[in-house]
mmCIF file of C-alpha atoms in Angstrom:
data_model
loop_
_atom_site.group_PDB
_atom_site.id
_atom_site.type_symbol
_atom_site.label_atom_id
_atom_site.label_comp_id
_atom_site.label_asym_id
_atom_site.label_seq_id
_atom_site.Cartn_x
_atom_site.Cartn_y
_atom_site.Cartn_z
ATOM 1 C CA MET M 1 9.937 71.702 98.928
ATOM 2 C CA ASP M 2 13.633 71.696 99.749
ATOM 3 C CA ARG M 3 15.854 68.654 99.648
ATOM 4 C CA ARG M 4 15.842 67.963 103.373
ATOM 5 C CA ARG M 5 12.056 68.101 103.607
ATOM 6 C CA PHE M 6 11.631 65.965 100.480
ATOM 7 C CA LEU M 7 13.962 63.268 101.766
ATOM 8 C CA GLY M 8 12.347 63.515 105.183
ATOM 9 C CA HIS M 9 8.920 62.936 103.626
ATOM 10 C CA SER M 10 10.387 60.037 101.685
ATOM 11 C CA GLY M 11 11.394 58.224 104.861
ATOM 12 C CA LEU M 12 14.988 58.121 103.617
ATOM 13 C CA ALA M 13 16.205 61.287 105.360
ATOM 14 C CA MET M 14 19.963 61.837 105.108
ATOM 15 C CA SER M 15 21.026 58.200 105.271
ATOM 16 C CA LEU M 16 20.822 57.568 101.539
ATOM 17 C CA ALA M 17 23.758 59.673 100.378
ATOM 18 C CA THR M 18 25.286 56.676 98.641
ATOM 19 C CA LEU M 19 24.237 56.744 94.998
ATOM 20 C CA PRO M 20 23.836 59.518 92.455
ATOM 21 C CA VAL M 21 20.102 59.992 92.162
ATOM 22 C CA THR M 22 19.146 63.466 90.983
ATOM 23 C CA LEU M 23 15.873 64.940 92.160
ATOM 24 C CA VAL M 24 14.522 67.929 90.245
ATOM 25 C CA ASP M 25 11.898 70.186 91.800
ATOM 26 C CA LEU M 26 9.986 72.599 89.551
ATOM 27 C CA ALA M 27 8.209 75.340 91.482
ATOM 28 C CA PHE M 28 5.555 77.630 90.062
ATOM 29 C CA ALA M 29 3.231 80.330 91.345
ATOM 30 C CA ARG M 30 0.377 77.908 91.891
ATOM 31 C CA GLY M 31 1.356 75.202 94.344
ATOM 32 C CA ALA M 32 -0.863 72.610 92.706
ATOM 33 C CA GLU M 33 1.395 72.703 89.643
ATOM 34 C CA ASN M 34 4.658 72.041 91.499
ATOM 35 C CA PHE M 35 6.191 68.654 90.828
ATOM 36 C CA THR M 36 9.400 66.665 90.985
ATOM 37 C CA PHE M 37 11.102 64.190 88.716
ATOM 38 C CA ALA M 38 14.113 61.958 89.345
ATOM 39 C CA TYR M 39 17.137 61.529 87.094
ATOM 40 C CA ILE M 40 19.737 58.749 86.988
ATOM 41 C CA SER M 41 22.417 58.273 84.365
ATOM 42 C CA ASP M 42 25.459 56.428 83.032
ATOM 43 C CA ALA M 43 25.082 52.891 84.388
ATOM 44 C CA HIS M 44 27.630 51.438 81.902
ATOM 45 C CA ILE M 45 26.459 47.865 82.313
ATOM 46 C CA GLU M 46 29.194 45.695 80.806
ATOM 47 C CA HIS M 47 28.856 42.112 79.666
ATOM 48 C CA VAL M 48 31.876 39.954 78.840
ATOM 49 C CA GLU M 49 31.426 36.938 76.593
ATOM 50 C CA GLY M 50 31.210 33.762 78.632
ATOM 51 C CA SER M 51 30.622 35.572 81.911
ATOM 52 C CA ARG M 52 28.039 37.633 83.681
ATOM 53 C CA PHE M 53 28.102 41.389 84.112
ATOM 54 C CA VAL M 54 31.399 42.803 85.306
ATOM 55 C CA ARG M 55 32.177 44.953 88.339
ATOM 56 C CA ASN M 56 29.375 46.435 90.402
ATOM 57 C CA TRP M 57 27.924 48.832 87.857
ATOM 58 C CA ASP M 58 24.623 47.040 87.417
ATOM 59 C CA GLN M 59 24.322 46.890 91.215
ATOM 60 C CA GLY M 60 24.575 50.680 91.300
ATOM 61 C CA LEU M 61 21.638 50.977 88.930
ATOM 62 C CA THR M 62 19.692 48.365 90.897
ATOM 63 C CA ARG M 63 20.016 50.373 94.089
ATOM 64 C CA ALA M 64 19.225 53.693 92.400
ATOM 65 C CA VAL M 65 15.983 52.204 91.072
ATOM 66 C CA ALA M 66 15.110 50.830 94.516
ATOM 67 C CA GLU M 67 15.736 54.190 96.203
ATOM 68 C CA ILE M 68 13.567 56.054 93.710
ATOM 69 C CA ASN M 69 10.751 53.589 94.307
ATOM 70 C CA LEU M 70 10.939 54.372 98.037
ATOM 71 C CA LEU M 71 10.476 58.122 97.594
ATOM 72 C CA ARG M 72 7.345 59.606 99.137
ATOM 73 C CA PRO M 73 5.819 61.615 97.598
ATOM 74 C CA LYS M 74 6.637 59.835 94.370
ATOM 75 C CA PRO M 75 8.315 61.798 91.567
ATOM 76 C CA ASP M 76 6.055 62.351 88.576
ATOM 77 C CA PHE M 77 8.492 60.529 86.287
ATOM 78 C CA VAL M 78 12.089 59.330 85.996
ATOM 79 C CA VAL M 79 14.690 60.130 83.341
ATOM 80 C CA PHE M 80 17.601 57.858 82.500
ATOM 81 C CA GLY M 81 20.302 60.028 80.967
ATOM 82 C CA GLY M 82 22.136 57.631 78.629
ATOM 83 C CA ASP M 83 24.983 55.094 78.513
ATOM 84 C CA LEU M 84 22.871 52.324 79.923
ATOM 85 C CA ALA M 85 25.245 49.888 78.185
ATOM 86 C CA HIS M 86 29.031 50.011 78.232
ATOM 87 C CA LEU M 87 29.677 48.807 74.672
ATOM 88 C CA GLY M 88 26.170 48.689 73.202
ATOM 89 C CA ARG M 89 25.820 44.909 73.343
ATOM 90 C CA ILE M 90 22.324 43.423 73.370
ATOM 91 C CA PRO M 91 22.786 41.630 76.746
ATOM 92 C CA GLU M 92 23.919 44.938 78.297
ATOM 93 C CA LEU M 93 20.961 46.902 76.959
ATOM 94 C CA GLU M 94 18.425 44.224 77.829
ATOM 95 C CA HIS M 95 19.773 43.747 81.337
ATOM 96 C CA GLY M 96 19.608 47.509 81.851
ATOM 97 C CA ALA M 97 16.066 47.651 80.481
ATOM 98 C CA GLU M 98 15.071 44.862 82.848
ATOM 99 C CA LEU M 99 16.399 46.835 85.824
ATOM 100 C CA LEU M 100 14.750 50.087 84.702
ATOM 101 C CA ALA M 101 11.434 48.278 84.187
ATOM 102 C CA LYS M 102 11.209 47.935 87.973
ATOM 103 C CA LEU M 103 10.757 51.678 88.369
ATOM 104 C CA GLY M 104 7.320 52.673 89.611
ATOM 105 C CA PRO M 105 7.075 56.102 87.912
ATOM 106 C CA LYS M 106 6.965 56.550 84.140
ATOM 107 C CA LEU M 107 10.383 56.376 82.466
ATOM 108 C CA HIS M 108 11.908 58.639 79.800
ATOM 109 C CA CYS M 109 15.254 57.589 78.316
ATOM 110 C CA VAL M 110 18.080 59.516 76.639
ATOM 111 C CA VAL M 111 20.393 57.650 74.270
ATOM 112 C CA GLY M 112 24.133 57.712 75.022
ATOM 113 C CA GLU M 113 27.009 57.103 72.639
ATOM 114 C CA ARG M 114 27.683 53.694 74.198
ATOM 115 C CA ASP M 115 24.062 52.724 73.583
ATOM 116 C CA TYR M 116 24.212 53.942 69.993
ATOM 117 C CA TYR M 117 27.375 53.254 68.024
ATOM 118 C CA LEU M 118 27.420 49.463 67.814
ATOM 119 C CA ASP M 119 24.211 49.290 65.744
ATOM 120 C CA LEU M 120 23.425 53.035 65.458
ATOM 121 C CA GLY M 121 20.790 52.773 68.141
ATOM 122 C CA ALA M 122 18.659 50.060 66.547
ATOM 123 C CA HIS M 123 18.306 47.835 69.610
ATOM 124 C CA TRP M 124 18.084 50.788 71.978
ATOM 125 C CA SER M 125 15.134 52.145 69.975
ATOM 126 C CA LYS M 126 13.492 48.721 70.024
ATOM 127 C CA LEU M 127 13.589 48.846 73.817
ATOM 128 C CA PHE M 128 12.902 52.527 74.494
ATOM 129 C CA GLY M 129 11.413 54.141 71.387
ATOM 130 C CA PRO M 130 12.364 57.374 69.574
ATOM 131 C CA LYS M 131 15.837 58.835 70.073
ATOM 132 C CA TYR M 132 14.478 62.372 70.241
ATOM 133 C CA TYR M 133 11.039 63.767 71.031
ATOM 134 C CA SER M 134 9.266 66.254 73.292
ATOM 135 C CA PHE M 135 6.431 66.176 75.797
ATOM 136 C CA ASP M 136 4.551 68.565 78.060
ATOM 137 C CA HIS M 137 3.924 68.095 81.748
ATOM 138 C CA LYS M 138 2.114 70.516 84.060
ATOM 139 C CA GLY M 139 3.038 73.602 82.084
ATOM 140 C CA VAL M 140 6.654 72.643 81.375
ATOM 141 C CA HIS M 141 7.909 71.681 77.902
ATOM 142 C CA PHE M 142 10.450 68.853 77.963
ATOM 143 C CA VAL M 143 12.783 68.112 75.051
ATOM 144 C CA VAL M 144 14.736 64.840 74.745
ATOM 145 C CA LEU M 145 17.654 65.092 72.289
ATOM 146 C CA ASN M 146 20.021 62.614 70.691
ATOM 147 C CA SER M 147 23.170 64.653 71.184
ATOM 148 C CA VAL M 148 25.711 61.899 70.428
ATOM 149 C CA LEU M 149 25.603 61.998 66.629
ATOM 150 C CA THR M 150 28.759 62.778 64.693
ATOM 151 C CA TYR M 151 29.808 63.360 61.094
ATOM 152 C CA ASP M 152 28.573 60.805 58.548
ATOM 153 C CA ASP M 153 31.993 60.252 56.979
ATOM 154 C CA TRP M 154 33.200 58.848 60.311
ATOM 155 C CA THR M 155 29.985 57.071 61.294
ATOM 156 C CA PHE M 156 29.610 55.228 57.985
ATOM 157 C CA ASP M 157 33.297 54.674 57.179
ATOM 158 C CA ARG M 158 33.419 51.116 55.819
ATOM 159 C CA ARG M 159 37.055 50.709 56.803
ATOM 160 C CA ARG M 160 35.988 49.957 60.379
ATOM 161 C CA THR M 161 33.635 47.309 61.688
ATOM 162 C CA ALA M 162 30.722 48.137 63.972
ATOM 163 C CA GLU M 163 32.742 46.830 66.928
ATOM 164 C CA GLN M 164 35.722 49.015 66.001
ATOM 165 C CA ARG M 165 33.460 52.039 65.648
ATOM 166 C CA MET M 166 31.965 51.375 69.079
ATOM 167 C CA ARG M 167 35.342 51.025 70.773
ATOM 168 C CA GLU M 168 36.771 54.109 69.072
ATOM 169 C CA ILE M 169 33.911 56.366 70.077
ATOM 170 C CA ALA M 170 34.037 54.956 73.612
ATOM 171 C CA ALA M 171 37.816 55.238 74.019
ATOM 172 C CA PHE M 172 38.763 57.722 76.716
ATOM 173 C CA ASP M 173 40.932 60.627 75.540
ATOM 174 C CA SER M 174 41.093 59.087 72.054
ATOM 175 C CA PRO M 175 41.972 61.149 68.945
ATOM 176 C CA ASN M 176 39.715 58.918 66.837
ATOM 177 C CA GLY M 177 36.130 59.768 66.133
ATOM 178 C CA SER M 178 34.570 63.189 65.764
ATOM 179 C CA PRO M 179 32.967 65.578 68.241
ATOM 180 C CA PHE M 180 29.349 64.992 69.158
ATOM 181 C CA LEU M 181 26.565 66.704 67.235
ATOM 182 C CA VAL M 182 22.850 67.280 67.531
ATOM 183 C CA GLY M 183 22.829 67.570 63.742
ATOM 184 C CA VAL M 184 20.977 69.568 61.106
ATOM 185 C CA GLU M 185 17.896 67.328 60.888
ATOM 186 C CA GLN M 186 17.337 67.349 64.624
ATOM 187 C CA ARG M 187 17.905 71.097 64.911
ATOM 188 C CA LYS M 188 15.237 71.647 62.236
ATOM 189 C CA TRP M 189 12.888 69.436 64.220
ATOM 190 C CA LEU M 190 13.705 71.360 67.413
ATOM 191 C CA ALA M 191 12.978 74.690 65.696
ATOM 192 C CA ARG M 192 9.560 73.411 64.607
ATOM 193 C CA ASP M 193 8.863 71.967 68.040
ATOM 194 C CA LEU M 194 9.680 75.225 69.819
ATOM 195 C CA SER M 195 7.933 77.487 67.304
ATOM 196 C CA ARG M 196 4.502 76.777 68.809
ATOM 197 C CA LEU M 197 5.542 77.837 72.327
ATOM 198 C CA ALA M 198 5.347 81.198 74.052
ATOM 199 C CA SER M 199 8.686 82.645 75.167
ATOM 200 C CA THR M 200 7.499 82.383 78.782
ATOM 201 C CA THR M 201 7.111 78.590 78.597
ATOM 202 C CA PRO M 202 9.549 76.850 80.995
ATOM 203 C CA ILE M 203 11.752 74.436 79.021
ATOM 204 C CA VAL M 204 13.857 71.543 80.264
ATOM 205 C CA VAL M 205 16.201 69.827 77.790
ATOM 206 C CA PHE M 206 17.570 66.331 78.368
ATOM 207 C CA SER M 207 20.732 65.419 76.459
ATOM 208 C CA HIS M 208 23.618 63.042 76.962
ATOM 209 C CA SER M 209 26.520 65.218 75.851
ATOM 210 C CA PRO M 210 26.829 68.593 77.593
ATOM 211 C CA LEU M 211 25.431 70.796 74.747
ATOM 212 C CA GLN M 212 28.495 72.914 75.508
ATOM 213 C CA LYS M 213 32.143 73.008 74.443
ATOM 214 C CA ILE M 214 33.929 71.982 77.616
ATOM 215 C CA HIS M 215 36.867 69.699 76.718
ATOM 216 C CA LYS M 216 37.296 68.340 73.195
ATOM 217 C CA GLY M 217 39.946 65.734 73.993
ATOM 218 C CA TRP M 218 37.557 63.786 76.198
ATOM 219 C CA ASN M 219 34.552 64.526 73.975
ATOM 220 C CA PHE M 220 32.972 66.698 76.656
ATOM 221 C CA TRP M 221 32.010 68.720 73.620
ATOM 222 C CA THR M 222 29.031 69.280 71.311
ATOM 223 C CA GLU M 223 30.200 70.746 68.017
ATOM 224 C CA ASP M 224 26.960 72.517 67.115
ATOM 225 C CA ALA M 225 26.217 73.695 70.662
ATOM 226 C CA GLU M 226 25.881 77.352 69.653
ATOM 227 C CA ASP M 227 23.291 76.475 67.013
ATOM 228 C CA VAL M 228 21.233 74.673 69.645
ATOM 229 C CA HIS M 229 21.656 77.596 72.062
ATOM 230 C CA ALA M 230 20.316 79.993 69.415
ATOM 231 C CA LEU M 231 17.057 78.035 69.308
ATOM 232 C CA LEU M 232 16.708 78.077 73.105
ATOM 233 C CA LEU M 233 17.876 81.575 74.021
ATOM 234 C CA PRO M 234 14.564 83.290 73.070
ATOM 235 C CA PHE M 235 12.903 81.486 75.990
ATOM 236 C CA GLU M 236 12.993 82.979 79.468
ATOM 237 C CA ARG M 237 13.511 79.780 81.479
ATOM 238 C CA VAL M 238 15.630 76.961 80.059
ATOM 239 C CA CYS M 239 17.475 74.240 81.958
ATOM 240 C CA VAL M 240 19.685 71.648 80.240
ATOM 241 C CA LEU M 241 20.360 68.419 82.150
ATOM 242 C CA TYR M 242 23.015 66.043 80.825
ATOM 243 C CA GLY M 243 25.085 63.008 81.768
ATOM 244 C CA HIS M 244 28.221 61.649 80.038
ATOM 245 C CA VAL M 245 30.862 63.614 81.967
ATOM 246 C CA HIS M 246 30.731 61.587 85.213
ATOM 247 C CA GLN M 247 31.583 64.712 87.178
ATOM 248 C CA ILE M 248 29.732 67.632 88.718
ATOM 249 C CA GLN M 249 29.396 70.650 86.459
ATOM 250 C CA HIS M 250 27.199 73.727 86.673
ATOM 251 C CA ASN M 251 27.209 76.465 84.050
ATOM 252 C CA ARG M 252 25.096 79.296 82.739
ATOM 253 C CA ILE M 253 25.152 80.803 79.240
ATOM 254 C CA GLY M 254 22.751 83.713 78.957
ATOM 255 C CA ASN M 255 19.425 82.462 80.261
ATOM 256 C CA LEU M 256 20.405 78.810 79.690
ATOM 257 C CA SER M 257 21.295 76.865 82.822
ATOM 258 C CA PHE M 258 23.373 73.674 82.509
ATOM 259 C CA ASN M 259 23.629 70.968 85.170
ATOM 260 C CA SER M 260 25.415 67.655 84.809
ATOM 261 C CA VAL M 261 24.024 64.496 86.390
ATOM 262 C CA MET M 262 26.359 62.147 88.217
ATOM 263 C CA ALA M 263 26.874 58.581 87.016
ATOM 264 C CA THR M 264 25.867 55.423 88.859
ATOM 265 C CA ALA M 265 28.958 53.615 87.517
ATOM 266 C CA TRP M 266 32.049 55.670 88.437
ATOM 267 C CA THR M 267 33.348 59.243 88.575
ATOM 268 C CA TRP M 268 35.839 60.905 86.241
ATOM 269 C CA PRO M 269 38.492 63.350 87.419
ATOM 270 C CA TYR M 270 38.681 66.746 85.797
ATOM 271 C CA PRO M 271 40.812 66.640 82.611
ATOM 272 C CA GLN M 272 44.452 67.617 83.104
ATOM 273 C CA SER M 273 44.125 70.335 80.477
ATOM 274 C CA TYR M 274 41.775 72.113 82.890
ATOM 275 C CA TYR M 275 44.821 72.954 85.020
ATOM 276 C CA CYS M 276 47.455 75.627 84.394
ATOM 277 C CA GLN M 277 51.091 75.332 85.531
ATOM 278 C CA SER M 278 50.283 76.802 88.934
ATOM 279 C CA GLY M 279 47.776 74.018 89.529
ATOM 280 C CA ASP M 280 44.710 76.269 89.345
ATOM 281 C CA LEU M 281 41.589 74.744 87.867
ATOM 282 C CA LEU M 282 40.699 76.367 84.542
ATOM 283 C CA LEU M 283 37.198 75.289 83.592
ATOM 284 C CA PRO M 284 35.216 77.113 80.904
ATOM 285 C CA LYS M 285 33.759 80.466 81.907
ATOM 286 C CA LEU M 286 30.850 80.249 84.370
ATOM 287 C CA THR M 287 31.449 76.574 85.163
ATOM 288 C CA VAL M 288 31.702 75.817 88.881
ATOM 289 C CA PRO M 289 34.030 72.900 89.729
ATOM 290 C CA MET M 290 33.201 70.656 92.667
ATOM 291 C CA SER M 291 36.060 69.055 94.588
ATOM 292 C CA ARG M 292 36.397 65.315 95.146
ATOM 293 C CA ALA M 293 38.474 63.429 97.657
ATOM 294 C CA ALA M 294 39.789 60.679 95.353
ATOM 295 C CA ASN M 295 39.597 60.521 91.574
ATOM 296 C CA PHE M 296 38.495 57.175 90.134
ATOM 297 C CA CYS M 297 37.069 56.019 93.472
ATOM 298 C CA GLU M 298 33.849 54.415 92.266
ATOM 299 C CA ARG M 299 31.663 55.830 95.027
ATOM 300 C CA ASP M 300 33.374 59.147 95.650
ATOM 301 C CA ALA M 301 31.192 62.062 94.517
ATOM 302 C CA ALA M 302 28.247 59.681 94.400
ATOM 303 C CA GLY M 303 25.284 60.928 96.343
ATOM 304 C CA TRP M 304 22.004 62.786 96.244
ATOM 305 C CA GLN M 305 21.894 65.703 93.854
ATOM 306 C CA THR M 306 18.875 67.991 94.097
ATOM 307 C CA ILE M 307 18.172 70.621 91.440
ATOM 308 C CA ASP M 308 15.615 73.323 92.129
ATOM 309 C CA ILE M 309 14.224 75.254 89.173
ATOM 310 C CA HIS M 310 12.286 78.418 89.920
ATOM 311 C CA SER M 311 11.739 81.270 87.454
ATOM 312 C CA GLY M 312 14.772 80.136 85.487
ATOM 313 C CA ARG M 313 17.149 80.530 88.435
ATOM 314 C CA VAL M 314 18.618 77.106 89.097
ATOM 315 C CA SER M 315 20.283 75.951 92.298
ATOM 316 C CA ALA M 316 21.853 72.539 92.858
ATOM 317 C CA SER M 317 22.714 70.935 96.185
ATOM 318 C CA TYR M 318 24.972 67.900 96.513
ATOM 319 C CA ASN M 319 25.073 65.502 99.450
ATOM 320 C CA LEU M 320 28.183 63.541 98.532
ATOM 321 C CA TYR M 321 29.405 60.271 99.929
ATOM 322 C CA ASN M 322 32.621 60.775 101.928
ATOM 323 C CA ASN M 323 33.024 64.348 100.714
ATOM 324 C CA THR M 324 31.994 67.932 101.395
ATOM 325 C CA ARG M 325 28.347 68.790 100.878
ATOM 326 C CA ARG M 326 28.004 71.535 98.301
ATOM 327 C CA PHE M 327 25.418 74.055 97.235
ATOM 328 C CA VAL M 328 25.616 75.891 93.916
ATOM 329 C CA ALA M 329 23.324 78.798 93.142
ATOM 330 C CA PHE M 330 22.988 81.442 90.476
ATOM 331 C CA ASP M 331 24.119 84.725 92.005
ATOM 332 C CA ARG M 332 21.924 87.493 90.607
ATOM 333 C CA ASN M 333 24.417 90.186 91.655
ATOM 334 C CA GLU M 334 27.544 88.523 90.304
ATOM 335 C CA GLY M 335 25.777 87.302 87.151
ATOM 336 C CA HIS M 336 27.058 83.728 87.290
ATOM 337 C CA PRO M 337 26.821 80.592 89.434
ATOM 338 C CA ARG M 338 28.954 80.427 92.545
ATOM 339 C CA ASP M 339 30.039 77.546 94.744
ATOM 340 C CA ILE M 340 28.752 77.799 98.318
ATOM 341 C CA VAL M 341 30.124 75.194 100.723
#
């Protein structure tokens, strides 16, 4: 089912291109096994002492939840991709959990760095359970990773308080803190988890950081990405979905397809280091940039994002608010994704 037909069946048609809700359609040879799931990410609910929740970020999540509940047919489940809270405070996490609890379909959550570093994920786990795990659904193996770990000597440095640690890891373009990691323990777990699967098993990985090395200065970077890739490359069909970057990215490394998920809070511009002196955009190889009308406009680049996965060839279509609709597809002849307006 393509995006237009799905939204038509939902009764929402094209009028809902206002918030970043990602719809993922997995198609297989037998139609009875086809299914969809929805994905929302990066709500950044912020609570200030003595006041309520700031800005309109929780309202963005509220509407995304409402729109998912209106979808017909209903998605099989919903994934929240991390950074539910802005600074990991209990009121932020609990308010976010209260909003997500209104979802009709089953919920799977990914932990983000802003959910984690105040108390190392203790309250997040109390609300949502394990920080990494896997599950199977209609022939597809899903892996949920905690990809926001970093080196222990920074994480457990007693010279900083928990609040300082949280603010340092959350600081934009900050030299403090270390790159994100999946980590040795989790990679060992992933190897065991995948060892029981046939190489033909379709795999979808949910992470918060990109599981790529895109831009280190902004921590769009996972230090042990290649080690994770090595565990996934033996499989024929692998798609990695991630949040964190607040911008549209599409990449392919071997048979691994990477798609970012837009945030419900705000959009980031592309880092300045992506540009050379001539003004050309220099993203990592095979990454397809998507233009935006106005950087830092909270609703620019927010819209419906539909990802279709079929035989490992991933296409993504974007119906963006106040911007050009885009379609990105893997070009079999050129050997990499290309941007089709």
